[in-house]
mmCIF file of C-alpha atoms in Angstrom:
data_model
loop_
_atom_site.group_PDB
_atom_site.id
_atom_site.type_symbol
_atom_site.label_atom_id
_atom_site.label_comp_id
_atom_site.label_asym_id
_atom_site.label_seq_id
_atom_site.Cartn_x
_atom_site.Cartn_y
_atom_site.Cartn_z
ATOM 1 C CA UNK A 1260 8.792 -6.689 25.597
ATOM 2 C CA UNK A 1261 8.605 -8.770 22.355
ATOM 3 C CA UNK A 1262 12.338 -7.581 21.017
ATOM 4 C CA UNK A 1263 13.388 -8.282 24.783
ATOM 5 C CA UNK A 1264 11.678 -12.431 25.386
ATOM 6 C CA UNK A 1265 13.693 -12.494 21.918
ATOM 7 C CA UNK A 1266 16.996 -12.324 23.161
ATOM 8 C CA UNK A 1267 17.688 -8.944 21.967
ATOM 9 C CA UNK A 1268 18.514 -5.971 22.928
ATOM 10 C CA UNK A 1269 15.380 -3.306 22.570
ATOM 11 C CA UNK A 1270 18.186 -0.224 22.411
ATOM 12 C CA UNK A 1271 19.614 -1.970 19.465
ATOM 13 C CA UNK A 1272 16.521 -3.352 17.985
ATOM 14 C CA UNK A 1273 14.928 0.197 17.981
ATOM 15 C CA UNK A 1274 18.147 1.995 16.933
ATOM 16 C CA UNK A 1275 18.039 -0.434 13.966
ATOM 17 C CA UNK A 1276 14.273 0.214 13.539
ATOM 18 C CA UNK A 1277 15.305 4.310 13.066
ATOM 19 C CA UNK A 1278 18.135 3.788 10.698
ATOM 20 C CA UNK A 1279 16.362 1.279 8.701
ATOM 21 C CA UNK A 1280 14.059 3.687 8.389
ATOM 22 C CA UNK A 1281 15.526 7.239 7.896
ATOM 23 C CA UNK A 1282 19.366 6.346 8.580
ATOM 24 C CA UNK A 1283 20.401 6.881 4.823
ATOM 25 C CA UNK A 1284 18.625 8.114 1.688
ATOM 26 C CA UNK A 1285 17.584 4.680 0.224
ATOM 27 C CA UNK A 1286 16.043 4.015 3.637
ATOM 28 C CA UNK A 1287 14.572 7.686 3.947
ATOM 29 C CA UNK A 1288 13.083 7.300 0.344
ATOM 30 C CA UNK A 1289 11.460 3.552 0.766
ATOM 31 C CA UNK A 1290 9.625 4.954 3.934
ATOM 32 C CA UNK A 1291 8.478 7.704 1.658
ATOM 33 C CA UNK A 1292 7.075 4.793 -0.615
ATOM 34 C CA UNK A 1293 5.316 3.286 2.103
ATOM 35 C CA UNK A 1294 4.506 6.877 3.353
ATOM 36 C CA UNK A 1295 2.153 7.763 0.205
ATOM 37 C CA UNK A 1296 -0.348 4.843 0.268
ATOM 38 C CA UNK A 1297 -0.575 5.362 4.251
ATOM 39 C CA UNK A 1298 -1.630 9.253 3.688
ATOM 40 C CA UNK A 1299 -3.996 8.646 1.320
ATOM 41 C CA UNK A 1300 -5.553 5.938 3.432
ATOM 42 C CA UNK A 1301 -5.839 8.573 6.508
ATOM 43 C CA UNK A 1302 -6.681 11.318 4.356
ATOM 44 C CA UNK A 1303 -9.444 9.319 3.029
ATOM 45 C CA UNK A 1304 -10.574 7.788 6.724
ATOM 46 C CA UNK A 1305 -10.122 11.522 8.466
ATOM 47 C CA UNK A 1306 -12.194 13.336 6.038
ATOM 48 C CA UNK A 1307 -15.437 10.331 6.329
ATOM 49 C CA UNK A 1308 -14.958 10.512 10.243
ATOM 50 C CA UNK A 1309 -14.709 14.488 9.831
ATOM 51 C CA UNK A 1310 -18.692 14.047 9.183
ATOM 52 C CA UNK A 1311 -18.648 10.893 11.240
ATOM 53 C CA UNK A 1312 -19.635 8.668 8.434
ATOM 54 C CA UNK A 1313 -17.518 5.830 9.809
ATOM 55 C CA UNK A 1314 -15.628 4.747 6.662
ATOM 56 C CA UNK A 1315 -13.750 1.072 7.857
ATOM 57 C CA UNK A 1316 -13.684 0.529 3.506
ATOM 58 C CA UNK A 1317 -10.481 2.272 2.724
ATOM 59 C CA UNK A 1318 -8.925 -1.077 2.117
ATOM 60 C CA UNK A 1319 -11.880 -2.318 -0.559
ATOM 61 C CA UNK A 1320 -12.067 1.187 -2.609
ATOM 62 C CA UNK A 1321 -7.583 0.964 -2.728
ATOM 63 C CA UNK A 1322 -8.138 -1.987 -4.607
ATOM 64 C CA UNK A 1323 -11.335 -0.589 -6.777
ATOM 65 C CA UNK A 1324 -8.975 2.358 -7.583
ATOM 66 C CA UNK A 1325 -6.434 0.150 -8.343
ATOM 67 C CA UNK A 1326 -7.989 -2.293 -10.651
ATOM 68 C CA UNK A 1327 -10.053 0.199 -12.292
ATOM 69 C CA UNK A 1328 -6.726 2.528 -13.319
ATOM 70 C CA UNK A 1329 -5.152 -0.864 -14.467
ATOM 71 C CA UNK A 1330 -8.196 -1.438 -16.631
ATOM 72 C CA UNK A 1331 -7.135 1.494 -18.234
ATOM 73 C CA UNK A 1332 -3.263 1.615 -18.140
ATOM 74 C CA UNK A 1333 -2.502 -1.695 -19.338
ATOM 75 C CA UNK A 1334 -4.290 -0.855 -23.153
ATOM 76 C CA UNK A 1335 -2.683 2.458 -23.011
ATOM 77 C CA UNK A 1336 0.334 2.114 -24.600
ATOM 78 C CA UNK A 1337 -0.525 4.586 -27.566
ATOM 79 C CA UNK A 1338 -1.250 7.306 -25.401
ATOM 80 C CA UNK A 1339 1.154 9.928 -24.328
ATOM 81 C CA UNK A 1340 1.928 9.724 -21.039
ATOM 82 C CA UNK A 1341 0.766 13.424 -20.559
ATOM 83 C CA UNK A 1342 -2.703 12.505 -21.107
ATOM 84 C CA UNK A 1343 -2.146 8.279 -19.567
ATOM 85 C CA UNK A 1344 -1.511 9.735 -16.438
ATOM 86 C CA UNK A 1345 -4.291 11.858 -15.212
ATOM 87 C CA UNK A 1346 -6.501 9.840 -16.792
ATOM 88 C CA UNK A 1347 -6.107 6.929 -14.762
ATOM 89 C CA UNK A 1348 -5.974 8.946 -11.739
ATOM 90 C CA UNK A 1349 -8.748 9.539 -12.108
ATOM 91 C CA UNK A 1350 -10.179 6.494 -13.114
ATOM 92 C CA UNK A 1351 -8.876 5.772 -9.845
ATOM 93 C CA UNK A 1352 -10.163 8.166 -8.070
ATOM 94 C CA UNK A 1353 -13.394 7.191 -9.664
ATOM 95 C CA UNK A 1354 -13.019 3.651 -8.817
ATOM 96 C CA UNK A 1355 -12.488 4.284 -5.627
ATOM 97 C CA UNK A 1356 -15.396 7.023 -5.322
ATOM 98 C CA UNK A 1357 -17.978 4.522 -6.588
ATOM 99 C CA UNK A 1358 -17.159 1.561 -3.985
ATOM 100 C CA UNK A 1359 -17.335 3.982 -1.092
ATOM 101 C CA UNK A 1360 -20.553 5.755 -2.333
ATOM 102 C CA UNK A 1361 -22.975 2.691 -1.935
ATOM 103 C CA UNK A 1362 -22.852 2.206 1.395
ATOM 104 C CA UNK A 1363 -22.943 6.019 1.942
ATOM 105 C CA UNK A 1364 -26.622 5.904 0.257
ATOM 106 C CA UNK A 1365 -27.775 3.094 2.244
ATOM 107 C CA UNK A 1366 -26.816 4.730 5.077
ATOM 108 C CA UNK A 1367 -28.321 7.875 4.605
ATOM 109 C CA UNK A 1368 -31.797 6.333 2.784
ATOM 110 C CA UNK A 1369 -32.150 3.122 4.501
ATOM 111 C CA UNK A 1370 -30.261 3.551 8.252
ATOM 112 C CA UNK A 1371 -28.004 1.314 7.339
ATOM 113 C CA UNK A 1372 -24.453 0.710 9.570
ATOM 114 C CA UNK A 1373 -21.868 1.691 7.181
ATOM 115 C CA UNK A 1374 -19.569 0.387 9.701
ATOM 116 C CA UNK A 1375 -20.628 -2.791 8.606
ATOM 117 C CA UNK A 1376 -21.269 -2.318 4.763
ATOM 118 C CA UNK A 1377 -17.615 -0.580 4.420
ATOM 119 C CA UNK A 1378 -16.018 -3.708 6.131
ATOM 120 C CA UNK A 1379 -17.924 -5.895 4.110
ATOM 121 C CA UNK A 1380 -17.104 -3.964 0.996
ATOM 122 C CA UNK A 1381 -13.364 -4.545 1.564
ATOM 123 C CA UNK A 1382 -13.918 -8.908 1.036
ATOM 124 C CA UNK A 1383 -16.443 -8.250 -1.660
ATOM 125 C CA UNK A 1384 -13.619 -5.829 -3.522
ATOM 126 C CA UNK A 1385 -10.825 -8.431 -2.709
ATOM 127 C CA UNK A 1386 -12.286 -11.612 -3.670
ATOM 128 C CA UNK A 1387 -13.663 -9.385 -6.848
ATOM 129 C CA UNK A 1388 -10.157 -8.976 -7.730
ATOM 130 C CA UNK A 1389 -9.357 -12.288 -7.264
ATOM 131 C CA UNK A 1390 -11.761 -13.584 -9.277
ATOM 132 C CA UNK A 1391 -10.457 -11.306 -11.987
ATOM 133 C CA UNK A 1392 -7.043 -12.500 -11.613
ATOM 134 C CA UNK A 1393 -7.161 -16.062 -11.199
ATOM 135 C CA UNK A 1394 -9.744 -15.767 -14.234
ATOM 136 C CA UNK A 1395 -9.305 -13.760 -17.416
ATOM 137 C CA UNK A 1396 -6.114 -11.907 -16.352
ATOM 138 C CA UNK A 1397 -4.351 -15.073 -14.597
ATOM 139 C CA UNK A 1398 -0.611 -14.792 -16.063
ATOM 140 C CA UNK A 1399 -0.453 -17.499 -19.123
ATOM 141 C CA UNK A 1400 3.300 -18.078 -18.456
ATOM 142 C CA UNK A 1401 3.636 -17.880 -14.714
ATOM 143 C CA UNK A 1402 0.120 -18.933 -13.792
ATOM 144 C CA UNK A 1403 0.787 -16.084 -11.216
ATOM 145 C CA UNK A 1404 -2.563 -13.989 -10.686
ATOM 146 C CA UNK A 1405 -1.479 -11.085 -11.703
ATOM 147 C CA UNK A 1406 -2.873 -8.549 -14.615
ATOM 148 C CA UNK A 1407 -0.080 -8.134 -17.518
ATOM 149 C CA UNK A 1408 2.331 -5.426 -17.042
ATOM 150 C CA UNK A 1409 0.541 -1.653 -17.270
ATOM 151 C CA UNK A 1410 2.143 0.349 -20.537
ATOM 152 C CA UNK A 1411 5.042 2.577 -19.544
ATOM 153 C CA UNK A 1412 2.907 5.760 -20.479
ATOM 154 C CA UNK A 1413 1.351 5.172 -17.739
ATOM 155 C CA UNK A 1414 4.295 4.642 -15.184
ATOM 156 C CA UNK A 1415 4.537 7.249 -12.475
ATOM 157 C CA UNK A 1416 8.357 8.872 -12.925
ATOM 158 C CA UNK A 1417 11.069 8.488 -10.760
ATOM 159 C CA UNK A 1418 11.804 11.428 -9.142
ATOM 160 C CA UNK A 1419 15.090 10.392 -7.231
ATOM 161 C CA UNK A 1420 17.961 8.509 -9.309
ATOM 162 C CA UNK A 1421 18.628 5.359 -7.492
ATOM 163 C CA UNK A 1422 15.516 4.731 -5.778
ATOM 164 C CA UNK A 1423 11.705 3.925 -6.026
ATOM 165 C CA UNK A 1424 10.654 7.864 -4.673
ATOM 166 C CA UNK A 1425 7.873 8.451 -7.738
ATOM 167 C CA UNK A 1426 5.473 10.903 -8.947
ATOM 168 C CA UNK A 1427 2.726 9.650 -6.173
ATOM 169 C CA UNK A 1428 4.411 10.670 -3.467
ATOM 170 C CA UNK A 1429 3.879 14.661 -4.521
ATOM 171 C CA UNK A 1430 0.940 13.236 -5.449
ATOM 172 C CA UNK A 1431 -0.379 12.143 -1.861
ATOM 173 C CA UNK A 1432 1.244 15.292 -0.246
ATOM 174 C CA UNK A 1433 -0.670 18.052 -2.858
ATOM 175 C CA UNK A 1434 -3.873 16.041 -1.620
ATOM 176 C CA UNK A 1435 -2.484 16.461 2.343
ATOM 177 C CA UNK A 1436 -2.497 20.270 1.252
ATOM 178 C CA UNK A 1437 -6.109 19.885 -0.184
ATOM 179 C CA UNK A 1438 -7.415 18.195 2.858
ATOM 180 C CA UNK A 1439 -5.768 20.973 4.772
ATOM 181 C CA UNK A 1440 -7.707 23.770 2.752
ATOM 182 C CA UNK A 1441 -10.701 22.498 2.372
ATOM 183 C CA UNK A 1442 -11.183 21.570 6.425
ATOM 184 C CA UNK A 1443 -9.862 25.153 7.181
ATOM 185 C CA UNK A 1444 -10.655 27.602 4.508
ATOM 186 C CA UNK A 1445 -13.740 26.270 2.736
ATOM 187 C CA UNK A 1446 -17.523 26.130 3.501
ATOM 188 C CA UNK A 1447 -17.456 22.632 2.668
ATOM 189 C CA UNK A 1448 -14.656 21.803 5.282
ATOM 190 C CA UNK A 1449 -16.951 24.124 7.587
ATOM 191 C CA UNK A 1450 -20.241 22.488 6.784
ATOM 192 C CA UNK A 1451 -18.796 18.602 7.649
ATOM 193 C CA UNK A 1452 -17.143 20.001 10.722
ATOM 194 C CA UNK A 1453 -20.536 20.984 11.777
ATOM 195 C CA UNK A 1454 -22.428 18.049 11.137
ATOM 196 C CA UNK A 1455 -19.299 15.895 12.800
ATOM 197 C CA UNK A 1456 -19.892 18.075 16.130
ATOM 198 C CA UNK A 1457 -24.055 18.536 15.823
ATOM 199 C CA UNK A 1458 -26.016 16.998 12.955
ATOM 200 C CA UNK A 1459 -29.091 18.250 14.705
ATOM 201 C CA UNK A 1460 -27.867 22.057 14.818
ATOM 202 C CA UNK A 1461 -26.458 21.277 10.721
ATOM 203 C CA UNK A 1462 -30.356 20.448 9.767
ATOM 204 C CA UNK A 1463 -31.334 23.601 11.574
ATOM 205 C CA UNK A 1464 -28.722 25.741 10.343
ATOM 206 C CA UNK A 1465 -29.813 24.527 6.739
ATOM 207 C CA UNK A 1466 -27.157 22.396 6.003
ATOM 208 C CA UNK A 1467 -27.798 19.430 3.836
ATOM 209 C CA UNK A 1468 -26.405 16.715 5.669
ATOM 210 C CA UNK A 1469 -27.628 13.464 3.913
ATOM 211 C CA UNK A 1470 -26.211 14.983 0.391
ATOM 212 C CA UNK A 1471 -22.579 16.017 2.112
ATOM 213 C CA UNK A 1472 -22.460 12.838 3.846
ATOM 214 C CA UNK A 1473 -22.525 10.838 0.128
ATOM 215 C CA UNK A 1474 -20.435 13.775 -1.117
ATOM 216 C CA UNK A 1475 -17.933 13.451 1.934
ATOM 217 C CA UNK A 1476 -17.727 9.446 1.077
ATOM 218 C CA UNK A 1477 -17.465 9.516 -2.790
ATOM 219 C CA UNK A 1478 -14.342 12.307 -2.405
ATOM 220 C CA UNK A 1479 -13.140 9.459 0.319
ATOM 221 C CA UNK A 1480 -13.374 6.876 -1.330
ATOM 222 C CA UNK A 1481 -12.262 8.190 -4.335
ATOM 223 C CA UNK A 1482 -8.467 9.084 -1.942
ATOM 224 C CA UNK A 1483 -8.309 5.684 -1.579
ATOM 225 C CA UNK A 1484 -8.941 5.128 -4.816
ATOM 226 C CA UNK A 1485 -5.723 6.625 -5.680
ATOM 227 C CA UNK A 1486 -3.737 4.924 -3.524
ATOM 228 C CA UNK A 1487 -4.260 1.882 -5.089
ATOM 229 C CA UNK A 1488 -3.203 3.527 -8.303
ATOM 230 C CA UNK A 1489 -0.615 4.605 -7.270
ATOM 231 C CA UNK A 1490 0.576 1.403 -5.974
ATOM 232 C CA UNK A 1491 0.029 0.197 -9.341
ATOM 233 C CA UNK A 1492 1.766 2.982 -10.845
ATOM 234 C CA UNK A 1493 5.016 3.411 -9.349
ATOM 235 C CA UNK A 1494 5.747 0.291 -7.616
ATOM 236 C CA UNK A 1495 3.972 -3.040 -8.584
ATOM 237 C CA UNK A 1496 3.412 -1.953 -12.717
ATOM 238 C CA UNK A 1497 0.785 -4.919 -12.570
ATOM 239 C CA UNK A 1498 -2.531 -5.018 -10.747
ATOM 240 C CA UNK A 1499 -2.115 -7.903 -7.907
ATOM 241 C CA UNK A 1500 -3.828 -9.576 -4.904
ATOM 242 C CA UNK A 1501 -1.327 -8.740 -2.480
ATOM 243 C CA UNK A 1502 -0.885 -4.951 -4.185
ATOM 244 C CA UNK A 1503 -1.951 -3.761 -0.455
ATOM 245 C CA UNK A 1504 -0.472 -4.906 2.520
ATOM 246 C CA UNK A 1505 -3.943 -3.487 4.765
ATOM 247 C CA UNK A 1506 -2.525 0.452 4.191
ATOM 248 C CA UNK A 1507 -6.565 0.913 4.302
ATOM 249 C CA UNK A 1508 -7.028 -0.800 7.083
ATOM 250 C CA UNK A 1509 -3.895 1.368 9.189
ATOM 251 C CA UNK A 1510 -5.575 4.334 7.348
ATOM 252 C CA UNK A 1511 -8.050 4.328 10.035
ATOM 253 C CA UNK A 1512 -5.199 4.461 12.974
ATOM 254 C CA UNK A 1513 -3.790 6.745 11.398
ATOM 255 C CA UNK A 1514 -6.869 9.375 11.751
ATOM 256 C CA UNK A 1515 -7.731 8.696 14.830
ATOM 257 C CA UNK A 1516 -3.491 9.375 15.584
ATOM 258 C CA UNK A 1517 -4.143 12.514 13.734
ATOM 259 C CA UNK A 1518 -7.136 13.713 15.524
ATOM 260 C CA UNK A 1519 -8.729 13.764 11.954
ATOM 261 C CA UNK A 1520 -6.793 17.229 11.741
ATOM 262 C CA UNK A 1521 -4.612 17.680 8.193
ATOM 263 C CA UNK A 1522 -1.538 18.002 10.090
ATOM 264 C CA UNK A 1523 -2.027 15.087 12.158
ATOM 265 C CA UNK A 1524 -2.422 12.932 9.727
ATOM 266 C CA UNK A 1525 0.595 13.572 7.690
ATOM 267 C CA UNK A 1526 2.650 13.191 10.922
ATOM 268 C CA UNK A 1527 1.048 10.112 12.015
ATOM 269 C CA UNK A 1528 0.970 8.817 8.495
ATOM 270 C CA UNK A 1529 4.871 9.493 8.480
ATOM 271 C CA UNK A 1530 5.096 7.902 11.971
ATOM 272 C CA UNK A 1531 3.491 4.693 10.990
ATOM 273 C CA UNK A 1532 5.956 4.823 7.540
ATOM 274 C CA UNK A 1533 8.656 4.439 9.734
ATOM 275 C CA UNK A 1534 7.147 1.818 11.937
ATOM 276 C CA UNK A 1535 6.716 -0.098 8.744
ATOM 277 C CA UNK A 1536 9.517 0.092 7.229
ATOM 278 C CA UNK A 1537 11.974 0.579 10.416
ATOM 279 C CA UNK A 1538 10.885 -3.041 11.260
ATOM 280 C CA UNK A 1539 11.400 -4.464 8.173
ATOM 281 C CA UNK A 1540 15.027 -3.405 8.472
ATOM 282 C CA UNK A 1541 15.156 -4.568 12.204
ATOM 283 C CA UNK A 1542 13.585 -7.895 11.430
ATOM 284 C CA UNK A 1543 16.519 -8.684 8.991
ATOM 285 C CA UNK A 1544 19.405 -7.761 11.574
ATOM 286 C CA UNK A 1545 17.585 -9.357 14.740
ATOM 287 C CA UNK A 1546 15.144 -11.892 13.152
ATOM 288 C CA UNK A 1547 12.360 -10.174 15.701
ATOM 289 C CA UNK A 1548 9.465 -10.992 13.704
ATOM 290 C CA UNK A 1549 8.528 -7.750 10.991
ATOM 291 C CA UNK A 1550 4.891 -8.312 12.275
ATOM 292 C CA UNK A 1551 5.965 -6.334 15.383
ATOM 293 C CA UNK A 1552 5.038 -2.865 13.458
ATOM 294 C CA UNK A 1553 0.991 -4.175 13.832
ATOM 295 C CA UNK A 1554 2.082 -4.790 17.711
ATOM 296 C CA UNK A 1555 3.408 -1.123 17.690
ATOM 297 C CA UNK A 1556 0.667 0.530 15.692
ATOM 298 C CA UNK A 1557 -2.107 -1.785 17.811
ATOM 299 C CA UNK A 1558 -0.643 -0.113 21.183
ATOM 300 C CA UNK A 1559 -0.609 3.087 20.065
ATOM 301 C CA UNK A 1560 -4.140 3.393 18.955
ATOM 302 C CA UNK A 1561 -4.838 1.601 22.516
ATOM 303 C CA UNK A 1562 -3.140 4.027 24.856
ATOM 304 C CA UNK A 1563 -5.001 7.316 22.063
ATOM 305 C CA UNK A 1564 -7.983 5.845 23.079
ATOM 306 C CA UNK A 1565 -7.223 5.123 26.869
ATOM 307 C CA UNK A 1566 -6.267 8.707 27.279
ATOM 308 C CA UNK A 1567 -9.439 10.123 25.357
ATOM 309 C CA UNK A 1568 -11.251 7.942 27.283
ATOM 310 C CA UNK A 1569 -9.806 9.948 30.958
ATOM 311 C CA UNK A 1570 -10.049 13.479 28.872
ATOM 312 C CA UNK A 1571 -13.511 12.953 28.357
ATOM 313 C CA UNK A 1572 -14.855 11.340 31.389
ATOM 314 C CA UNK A 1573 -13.901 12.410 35.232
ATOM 315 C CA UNK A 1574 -12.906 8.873 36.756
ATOM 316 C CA UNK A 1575 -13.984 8.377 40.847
ATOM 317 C CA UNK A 1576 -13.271 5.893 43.402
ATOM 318 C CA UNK A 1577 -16.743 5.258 45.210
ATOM 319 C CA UNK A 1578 -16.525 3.325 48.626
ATOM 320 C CA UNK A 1579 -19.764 0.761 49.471
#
């Protein structure tokens, strides 16, 4: 309906959305990029909801992860990459892991929404990282707030000639594979699956639930963490404000898309990719406005819910 008041055809808005998106391998390989941070995100939101600790913070521990592997990677440059590498992963990860395990505690010691702390946490992390770069890091030259430029040991490779596809796109996809193993074939995966469906029949079966709840949020968090790194890493090579476009914040349609199952998530996380990046390319050859991938992603979590809404209730007509 948008593309259409706009005086443009949908069938050739949409068919540029698809070959913006995967129509050639520079378009293929920059929904990739976008693909990476967006699996993380849901990885990191699917495996907090698993146990339902509702983790809305995805967006606050990116940037943690982010700025905290900067920290690191722009003093670096005497260390092999080798060794620059992992370690600021997991920094990262770290990063990440520490912002999303507060509100996990208060939760579990004090009853405390973590709806509402993890949403909260994403301004306080922002504005943190504001402060930082408007302040001490604030460009001298450009007056742009921006850290300085991270040392090249620390850049994630290129893995494709001729395009941006880097190391953190493996990256994100070995953690899909984690995700998938530990939900399927470990008793950890079992043990949050069980206090997801009962946490009443996890206390009695012995399960400690307040300790794999904190666990389940510092391994979440720390996901997210790396997503910001990897931002940092193989596309921005500077810690900004902007470095996340709210990837955290589609993180959590994306689970919900997925069903918080490992495969789900990788397809909706690729399915939102090319909603992202599909528009981008549509916007420039229609001017519809790019913004039209939130409209997208907005109706599809509304008609998910909708129809889990009529799965799990019987709807009736009553006469008066």
């Amino acid at each position: 309906m948008p593309i259409y008041l706009g005086g443009v055809n949908p069938l050739y808005g949409y068919s540029q959305l698809l070959h913006g998106a995967v129509g050639n391998k520079l378009a293929l390989t920059e929904t990739f990029v976008i693909f990476a941070p967006l699996l993380l995100c849901g990885i990191a939101v699917a495996l907090a909801f698993t146990c339902k600790f509702w983790n809305i913070g995805a967006e606050g521990q990116l940037y943690s992860g982010g700025l905290i592997g900067s920290l690191f990677a722009v003093y670096a440059t005497s260390i092999p990459s080798v060794i620059a590498i992992p370690v600021m992963m997991i920094l990262g990860f770290l990063g990440g892991a520490a912002w999303a395990a507060w509100p996990a505690i208060l939760k579990v010691k004090l009853k405390v929404d973590e709806v509402v702390t993890t949403l909260l946490g994403n301004w306080v992390m922002t504005y943190a990282v504001a402060t930082i770069l408007f302040g001490p890091w604030k460009n001298p030259v450009t007056g742009w707030p921006e850290s300085p430029v991270i040392s090249e040991t620390t850049d994630y490779p290129i893995l494709v000639a001729g395009s941006r596809f880097h190391l953190g796109i493996i990256i994100a996809m070995l953690v899909a594979l984690a995700f998938y193993v530990i939900i399927r074939k470990t008793k950890w995966g079992f043990e949050l699956l069980g206090i997801g469906g009962n946490q009443t029949a996890s206390y009695a079966a012995g399960i400690n639930v307040s300790r794999q709840i904190i666990l389940a949020a510092i391994v979440s968090g720390g996901i997210a963490g790396l997503a910001g790194v990897g931002q940092v890493a193989g596309i921005e090579f500077h810690m900004k404000t902007d470095l996340s476009p709210g990837f955290g914040y589609t993180g959590v349609v994306i689970a919900m898309v997925g069903a918080l199952s490992p495969i789900g998530v990788v397809l909706a996380s690729f399915l939102m990719a090319v909603i992202v990046q599909g528009t981008q390319a549509m916007h420039r050859a229609t001017g519809v406005p790019w913004a039209l991938a939130e409209t997208i992603q907005g109706i599809i979590l509304l008609c998910l819910l909708v129809g889990l809404f009529f799965t799990k209730y019987r709807v009736r007509l009553r006469m008066r």
